[in-house]
Amino acid sequence: QVQLQESGPGLVKPSQTLSLTCTVSGGSISSAAYYWTWIRQHPGKGLEWIGYISYSGSTYYNPSLKSQVTISVDTSKNQFSLKLSSLTAADTAVYYCARSTLCGRDCYHPLDFWGQGTLVTVSS
Amino acid sequence: DIQMTQSPSSLSASVGDRVTIACRASQGIRKYLGWFQQKPGKAPKSLIYAASSLQSGVSSKFSGSGSGTDFTLTISSLQPEDSATYYCLQYNSYPWTFGQGTKVEIK
């Protein structure tokens, strides 16, 4: 069974850059069948899709965050990462990593496995 | 961006009740709609994909229907462990977008 685990700082100062890593275990990140995604949830609010990366490094970012976001993949470590720059208090949220699975032509399992989430607080 | 609107925002029902949650897309999304369950302090869990396909390991009391712009999630017989917030997700086009959530409580 695949497992995902987020790691990174719980507290970051305004204007700094947040770096989070998602470690994948129980399966290889290097498969064309999988897409690796970051999602966040502001305290007490709904879910916001940040972006995804494929094993080959192709990415798509939410236009609302595009200027701040970089997602990368390290296949040697079975990890993918999120960098979010120019942080403000509005970036305080629980950040989740998740996997989506391409199961065939016109078949897609969106966000079928999730990490437990990590709370990031932006404060001086 | 495609807007996803869920209704109701919250509901309270009794054990054994049949519960239905609606999700409407601001434009057609074919069948590319998923449903997720989130309990407090936990990550969301995938229940349904492709509008009506049950995710592996998920109880058959959950079912989904719809296509185009209107979708529903049904819980056939509500149990205490179903108390949670439910979200729909469109993945027809980027950026993927979620509904605002429906909080289900047990009377």
Short mmCIF file of C-alpha atoms in Angstrom, two decimals:
data_model
loop_
_atom_site.label_atom_id
_atom_site.label_comp_id
_atom_site.label_asym_id
_atom_site.label_seq_id
_atom_site.Cartn_x
_atom_site.Cartn_y
_atom_site.Cartn_z
CA GLN A 1 0.00 0.00 0.00
CA VAL A 2 1.47 3.33 -1.01
CA GLN A 3 2.03 5.90 1.72
CA LEU A 4 2.84 9.59 1.45
CA GLN A 5 4.42 11.69 4.18
CA GLU A 6 4.90 15.45 4.18
CA SER A 7 7.84 17.04 5.96
CA GLY A 8 9.03 20.59 6.46
CA PRO A 9 8.96 23.53 8.86
CA GLY A 10 5.83 24.28 10.82
CA LEU A 11 6.61 27.97 11.16
CA VAL A 12 7.89 30.30 8.48
CA LYS A 13 8.38 34.06 8.50
CA PRO A 14 6.55 36.40 6.12
CA SER A 15 8.33 37.04 2.80
CA GLN A 16 10.35 33.83 3.16
CA THR A 17 10.11 30.71 0.99
CA LEU A 18 8.40 27.55 2.24
CA SER A 19 9.95 24.22 1.29
CA LEU A 20 7.98 21.02 1.82
CA THR A 21 8.87 17.48 0.79
CA CYS A 22 6.60 14.50 0.23
CA THR A 23 8.23 11.10 0.63
CA VAL A 24 6.51 8.23 -1.16
CA SER A 25 6.84 4.70 0.21
CA GLY A 26 5.34 1.40 -0.87
CA GLY A 27 5.59 2.31 -4.53
CA SER A 28 7.77 4.01 -7.10
CA ILE A 29 7.38 7.66 -7.93
CA SER A 30 8.88 6.89 -11.35
CA SER A 31 5.82 5.62 -13.12
CA ALA A 32 4.02 7.22 -16.03
CA ALA A 33 0.78 6.15 -14.36
CA TYR A 34 1.09 8.58 -11.47
CA TYR A 35 0.78 12.31 -11.00
CA TRP A 36 1.96 13.92 -7.79
CA THR A 37 -0.03 16.81 -6.38
CA TRP A 38 0.00 19.45 -3.66
CA ILE A 39 -3.22 20.69 -2.08
CA ARG A 40 -3.74 23.06 0.82
CA GLN A 41 -6.52 23.80 3.26
CA HIS A 42 -6.75 27.10 5.11
CA PRO A 43 -7.81 26.72 8.76
CA GLY A 44 -11.48 25.81 8.93
CA LYS A 45 -11.88 26.23 5.17
CA GLY A 46 -12.12 24.21 2.00
CA LEU A 47 -9.52 22.61 -0.25
CA GLU A 48 -7.32 24.40 -2.79
CA TRP A 49 -5.45 22.55 -5.54
CA ILE A 50 -1.92 23.95 -5.86
CA GLY A 51 -0.45 21.95 -8.73
CA TYR A 52 1.01 18.69 -9.93
CA ILE A 53 4.14 17.11 -11.32
CA SER A 54 4.61 13.94 -13.32
CA TYR A 55 7.54 11.55 -12.93
CA SER A 56 9.12 13.14 -16.00
CA GLY A 57 8.93 16.60 -14.47
CA SER A 58 6.05 18.11 -16.39
CA THR A 59 4.06 20.47 -14.18
CA TYR A 60 0.86 22.44 -14.00
CA TYR A 61 0.27 25.10 -11.38
CA ASN A 62 -2.89 26.83 -10.22
CA PRO A 63 -2.80 30.23 -11.98
CA SER A 64 -3.79 31.88 -8.69
CA LEU A 65 -0.45 30.74 -7.19
CA LYS A 66 1.69 30.36 -10.29
CA SER A 67 4.03 33.24 -9.49
CA GLN A 68 4.84 31.71 -6.08
CA VAL A 69 4.95 27.97 -6.78
CA THR A 70 7.60 25.51 -7.88
CA ILE A 71 7.04 21.75 -7.72
CA SER A 72 9.94 19.38 -8.39
CA VAL A 73 10.58 15.65 -8.28
CA ASP A 74 13.59 13.64 -7.09
CA THR A 75 13.15 10.11 -8.41
CA SER A 76 16.36 8.92 -6.72
CA LYS A 77 14.85 9.67 -3.32
CA ASN A 78 11.25 8.81 -4.27
CA GLN A 79 10.24 12.33 -3.25
CA PHE A 80 8.59 15.39 -4.68
CA SER A 81 8.71 18.89 -3.29
CA LEU A 82 6.84 22.17 -3.07
CA LYS A 83 8.42 25.60 -2.87
CA LEU A 84 6.16 28.55 -2.15
CA SER A 85 7.78 31.99 -2.18
CA SER A 86 6.89 35.45 -0.89
CA LEU A 87 4.84 34.06 1.95
CA THR A 88 2.14 36.04 3.73
CA ALA A 89 -0.25 35.15 6.53
CA ALA A 90 -2.71 34.10 3.83
CA ASP A 91 -0.47 31.10 3.11
CA THR A 92 -1.06 29.67 6.59
CA ALA A 93 -2.67 26.32 5.91
CA VAL A 94 -2.44 22.56 6.17
CA TYR A 95 -0.50 21.34 3.14
CA TYR A 96 -1.23 17.89 1.72
CA CYS A 97 0.57 15.84 -0.88
CA ALA A 98 -1.43 13.32 -2.87
CA ARG A 99 -1.19 10.88 -5.76
CA SER A 100 -3.45 10.56 -8.77
CA THR A 101 -3.48 7.46 -10.96
CA LEU A 102 -3.92 7.14 -14.71
CA CYS A 103 -5.71 3.82 -15.10
CA GLY A 104 -6.14 3.68 -18.85
CA ARG A 105 -7.38 5.70 -21.76
CA ASP A 106 -9.88 8.19 -20.38
CA CYS A 107 -9.60 6.66 -16.90
CA TYR A 108 -8.22 8.62 -13.99
CA HIS A 109 -8.30 8.16 -10.23
CA PRO A 110 -7.87 11.67 -8.87
CA LEU A 111 -6.16 12.03 -5.50
CA ASP A 112 -6.51 8.37 -4.57
CA PHE A 113 -3.84 8.47 -1.84
CA TRP A 114 -3.05 11.38 0.49
CA GLY A 115 -0.43 12.24 3.06
CA GLN A 116 -1.61 13.11 6.55
CA GLY A 117 -0.96 16.82 6.01
CA THR A 118 1.35 19.31 7.69
CA LEU A 119 0.33 22.61 9.24
CA VAL A 120 2.39 25.58 8.11
CA THR A 121 2.01 28.86 9.97
CA VAL A 122 3.34 32.08 8.46
CA SER A 123 4.14 34.47 11.26
CA SER A 124 6.96 36.67 12.45
CA ASP B 1 -11.76 28.39 -13.45
CA ILE B 2 -14.72 26.05 -13.08
CA GLN B 3 -16.78 26.85 -9.98
CA MET B 4 -18.17 23.92 -8.00
CA THR B 5 -21.20 24.60 -5.81
CA GLN B 6 -22.39 22.08 -3.26
CA SER B 7 -25.74 21.97 -1.54
CA PRO B 8 -26.64 21.94 1.21
CA SER B 9 -23.69 23.42 3.12
CA SER B 10 -24.65 21.30 6.11
CA LEU B 11 -27.26 18.76 7.07
CA SER B 12 -28.34 16.81 10.10
CA ALA B 13 -29.88 13.37 9.66
CA SER B 14 -30.72 10.30 11.72
CA VAL B 15 -28.97 6.95 11.71
CA GLY B 16 -30.39 4.87 8.89
CA ASP B 17 -31.49 7.85 6.81
CA ARG B 18 -30.73 8.13 3.11
CA VAL B 19 -28.67 11.27 2.54
CA THR B 20 -28.07 13.07 -0.75
CA ILE B 21 -25.55 15.83 -1.43
CA ALA B 22 -25.60 17.81 -4.66
CA CYS B 23 -22.71 19.34 -6.59
CA ARG B 24 -23.13 21.67 -9.57
CA ALA B 25 -20.39 22.76 -11.96
CA SER B 26 -20.37 26.20 -13.58
CA GLN B 27 -19.74 24.53 -16.93
CA GLY B 28 -19.87 20.99 -18.25
CA ILE B 29 -17.26 18.61 -16.86
CA ARG B 30 -18.43 15.40 -18.55
CA LYS B 31 -17.97 12.64 -15.95
CA TYR B 32 -14.80 13.99 -14.35
CA LEU B 33 -16.12 14.41 -10.85
CA GLY B 34 -14.83 12.91 -7.61
CA TRP B 35 -16.19 12.82 -4.06
CA PHE B 36 -14.10 12.93 -0.90
CA GLN B 37 -14.83 12.44 2.80
CA GLN B 38 -12.88 14.39 5.42
CA LYS B 39 -13.08 13.83 9.15
CA PRO B 40 -11.73 16.42 11.61
CA GLY B 41 -7.94 16.52 11.74
CA LYS B 42 -7.60 13.96 8.96
CA ALA B 43 -6.73 14.04 5.28
CA PRO B 44 -9.56 13.70 2.79
CA LYS B 45 -10.34 10.19 1.58
CA SER B 46 -11.40 9.38 -1.95
CA LEU B 47 -14.85 7.79 -2.19
CA ILE B 48 -15.97 8.13 -5.81
CA TYR B 49 -14.24 8.90 -9.11
CA ALA B 50 -15.61 9.37 -12.62
CA ALA B 51 -18.89 10.52 -11.05
CA SER B 52 -20.14 7.05 -10.18
CA SER B 53 -17.21 4.63 -9.77
CA LEU B 54 -16.53 3.45 -6.24
CA GLN B 55 -12.93 3.76 -5.09
CA SER B 56 -11.41 0.42 -4.07
CA GLY B 57 -12.15 -0.47 -0.46
CA VAL B 58 -14.97 2.06 -0.05
CA SER B 59 -18.31 0.89 1.33
CA SER B 60 -21.04 0.32 -1.24
CA LYS B 61 -23.39 2.46 0.85
CA PHE B 62 -21.77 5.37 -0.99
CA SER B 63 -22.90 5.97 -4.55
CA GLY B 64 -22.53 8.77 -7.06
CA SER B 65 -24.41 9.83 -10.14
CA GLY B 66 -24.59 12.57 -12.72
CA SER B 67 -22.75 13.97 -15.71
CA GLY B 68 -22.28 17.32 -17.35
CA THR B 69 -23.01 19.91 -14.67
CA ASP B 70 -25.14 18.16 -12.03
CA PHE B 71 -23.96 15.43 -9.72
CA THR B 72 -25.05 13.76 -6.49
CA LEU B 73 -23.48 11.71 -3.73
CA THR B 74 -25.82 9.40 -1.84
CA ILE B 75 -25.25 7.63 1.45
CA SER B 76 -27.82 4.86 1.51
CA SER B 77 -28.04 4.31 5.27
CA LEU B 78 -26.33 6.91 7.40
CA GLN B 79 -24.18 5.61 10.24
CA PRO B 80 -22.38 7.49 13.05
CA GLU B 81 -19.01 6.96 11.35
CA ASP B 82 -20.28 8.87 8.30
CA SER B 83 -20.24 12.12 10.25
CA ALA B 84 -17.77 14.18 8.20
CA THR B 85 -17.42 16.92 5.61
CA TYR B 86 -17.85 15.83 2.00
CA TYR B 87 -16.24 17.59 -0.96
CA CYS B 88 -16.71 17.26 -4.69
CA LEU B 89 -13.80 17.81 -7.07
CA GLN B 90 -13.83 18.52 -10.79
CA TYR B 91 -10.84 17.24 -12.72
CA ASN B 92 -12.10 17.90 -16.23
CA SER B 93 -9.82 20.90 -16.64
CA TYR B 94 -7.03 22.71 -14.84
CA PRO B 95 -6.96 24.12 -12.30
CA TRP B 96 -8.84 21.37 -10.52
CA THR B 97 -11.43 22.87 -8.19
CA PHE B 98 -13.31 21.64 -5.14
CA GLY B 99 -16.77 22.41 -3.88
CA GLN B 100 -16.99 24.31 -0.62
CA GLY B 101 -17.96 21.19 1.35
CA THR B 102 -21.06 19.74 2.97
CA LYS B 103 -20.92 18.98 6.66
CA VAL B 104 -22.96 15.91 7.60
CA GLU B 105 -23.97 15.51 11.24
CA ILE B 106 -25.90 12.80 13.03
CA LYS B 107 -29.05 13.83 14.90
#
